[in-house]
C-alpha positions as a LaTeX table, in Angstrom:
\begin{tabular}{lrrr}
\hline
Residue & $x$ (\AA) & $y$ (\AA) & $z$ (\AA) \\
\hline
Gly1 & 0.00 & 0.00 & 0.00 \\
Arg2 & 0.87 & 3.66 & 0.32 \\
Glu3 & 2.91 & 3.23 & 3.49 \\
Ala4 & 5.04 & 0.51 & 1.90 \\
Gly5 & 5.69 & 2.80 & $-1.06$ \\
Ile6 & 6.72 & 5.64 & 1.21 \\
Glu7 & 9.07 & 3.35 & 3.15 \\
Glu8 & 10.58 & 2.07 & $-0.11$ \\
Ala9 & 11.12 & 5.61 & $-1.39$ \\
Leu10 & 12.54 & 6.62 & 1.99 \\
Ala11 & 15.03 & 3.75 & 1.85 \\
Phe12 & 16.06 & 4.91 & $-1.63$ \\
Phe13 & 16.67 & 8.50 & $-0.51$ \\
Ala14 & 18.51 & 7.35 & 2.61 \\
Gly15 & 20.85 & 5.57 & 0.21 \\
Glu16 & 21.10 & 8.70 & $-1.93$ \\
Thr17 & 22.06 & 10.90 & 1.02 \\
Asp18 & 24.59 & 8.29 & 2.16 \\
Ala19 & 26.13 & 8.09 & $-1.33$ \\
Phe20 & 25.87 & 11.82 & $-2.12$ \\
Pro21 & 25.82 & 13.68 & 1.21 \\
Asp22 & 26.52 & 17.01 & $-0.50$ \\
Arg23 & 23.24 & 17.12 & $-2.48$ \\
Pro24 & 20.70 & 19.40 & $-0.79$ \\
Asp25 & 17.90 & 18.23 & $-3.10$ \\
Ala26 & 18.34 & 14.64 & $-1.92$ \\
Trp27 & 18.18 & 15.77 & 1.72 \\
His28 & 15.07 & 17.84 & 1.03 \\
Leu29 & 13.27 & 14.94 & $-0.69$ \\
Arg30 & 14.28 & 12.62 & 2.13 \\
Gly31 & 12.75 & 15.09 & 4.58 \\
Glu32 & 9.52 & 15.22 & 2.57 \\
Leu33 & 9.25 & 11.45 & 2.69 \\
Glu34 & 10.04 & 11.38 & 6.39 \\
Leu35 & 7.18 & 13.82 & 6.98 \\
Gln36 & 4.82 & 11.60 & 4.98 \\
Ala37 & 5.98 & 8.65 & 7.09 \\
Arg38 & 5.16 & 10.69 & 10.24 \\
Lys39 & 8.83 & 10.88 & 11.24 \\
Ala40 & 8.95 & 14.59 & 12.00 \\
Pro41 & 12.19 & 14.65 & 14.05 \\
Glu42 & 14.02 & 12.79 & 11.27 \\
Ala43 & 12.51 & 15.12 & 8.67 \\
Ala44 & 13.70 & 18.15 & 10.62 \\
Arg45 & 17.22 & 16.73 & 10.59 \\
Ser46 & 17.08 & 16.21 & 6.81 \\
Phe47 & 15.75 & 19.72 & 6.14 \\
Arg48 & 18.47 & 21.18 & 8.39 \\
Glu49 & 21.07 & 19.31 & 6.37 \\
Ala50 & 19.59 & 20.61 & 3.10 \\
Leu51 & 19.78 & 24.14 & 4.53 \\
Arg52 & 23.33 & 23.66 & 5.78 \\
Leu53 & 24.33 & 22.76 & 2.22 \\
Asp54 & 22.20 & 25.44 & 0.57 \\
Pro55 & 21.10 & 28.14 & 3.05 \\
Gly56 & 18.93 & 29.86 & 0.44 \\
Arg57 & 16.46 & 26.97 & 0.02 \\
Leu58 & 13.18 & 28.58 & 1.04 \\
Gly59 & 11.25 & 25.33 & 0.55 \\
Ser60 & 13.53 & 23.52 & 2.99 \\
Lys61 & 13.18 & 26.36 & 5.48 \\
Ile62 & 9.36 & 26.21 & 5.33 \\
Arg63 & 9.30 & 22.43 & 5.60 \\
Leu64 & 11.77 & 22.51 & 8.51 \\
Ala65 & 9.35 & 24.77 & 10.37 \\
Asp66 & 6.54 & 22.31 & 9.52 \\
Ala67 & 8.57 & 19.35 & 10.79 \\
Val68 & 9.48 & 21.09 & 14.03 \\
Arg69 & 5.85 & 22.18 & 14.54 \\
Leu70 & 4.64 & 18.61 & 13.96 \\
Ser71 & 7.08 & 17.51 & 16.62 \\
Gly72 & 5.10 & 19.71 & 19.02 \\
Arg73 & 7.80 & 22.34 & 19.40 \\
Phe74 & 5.93 & 25.46 & 18.32 \\
Glu75 & 8.45 & 28.05 & 19.55 \\
Asp76 & 11.27 & 26.16 & 17.85 \\
Ala77 & 9.18 & 26.08 & 14.63 \\
Leu78 & 8.82 & 29.84 & 14.65 \\
Gln79 & 12.53 & 30.24 & 15.34 \\
Ala80 & 13.40 & 27.80 & 12.51 \\
Phe81 & 11.29 & 29.76 & 10.05 \\
Asn82 & 12.66 & 33.14 & 11.11 \\
Ala83 & 16.30 & 32.02 & 11.04 \\
\hline
\end{tabular}
């Protein structure tokens, strides 16, 4: 089903970020999949890595705030977005 597909895609992007750790797009997509898999703390880590590699990625910044908010850390979410 859908969850199995998400987990399969997540495994693929985990391999991509292991093989190519300097690709912010791979980290961002991994974070998107982690959010879909309801793994918000892991997604936040992936979006932070995408931003470390490419600080101008507005999409990663927005999704980082989403991931932090979904983790229940509202003040941290606001801080992540305003950083």
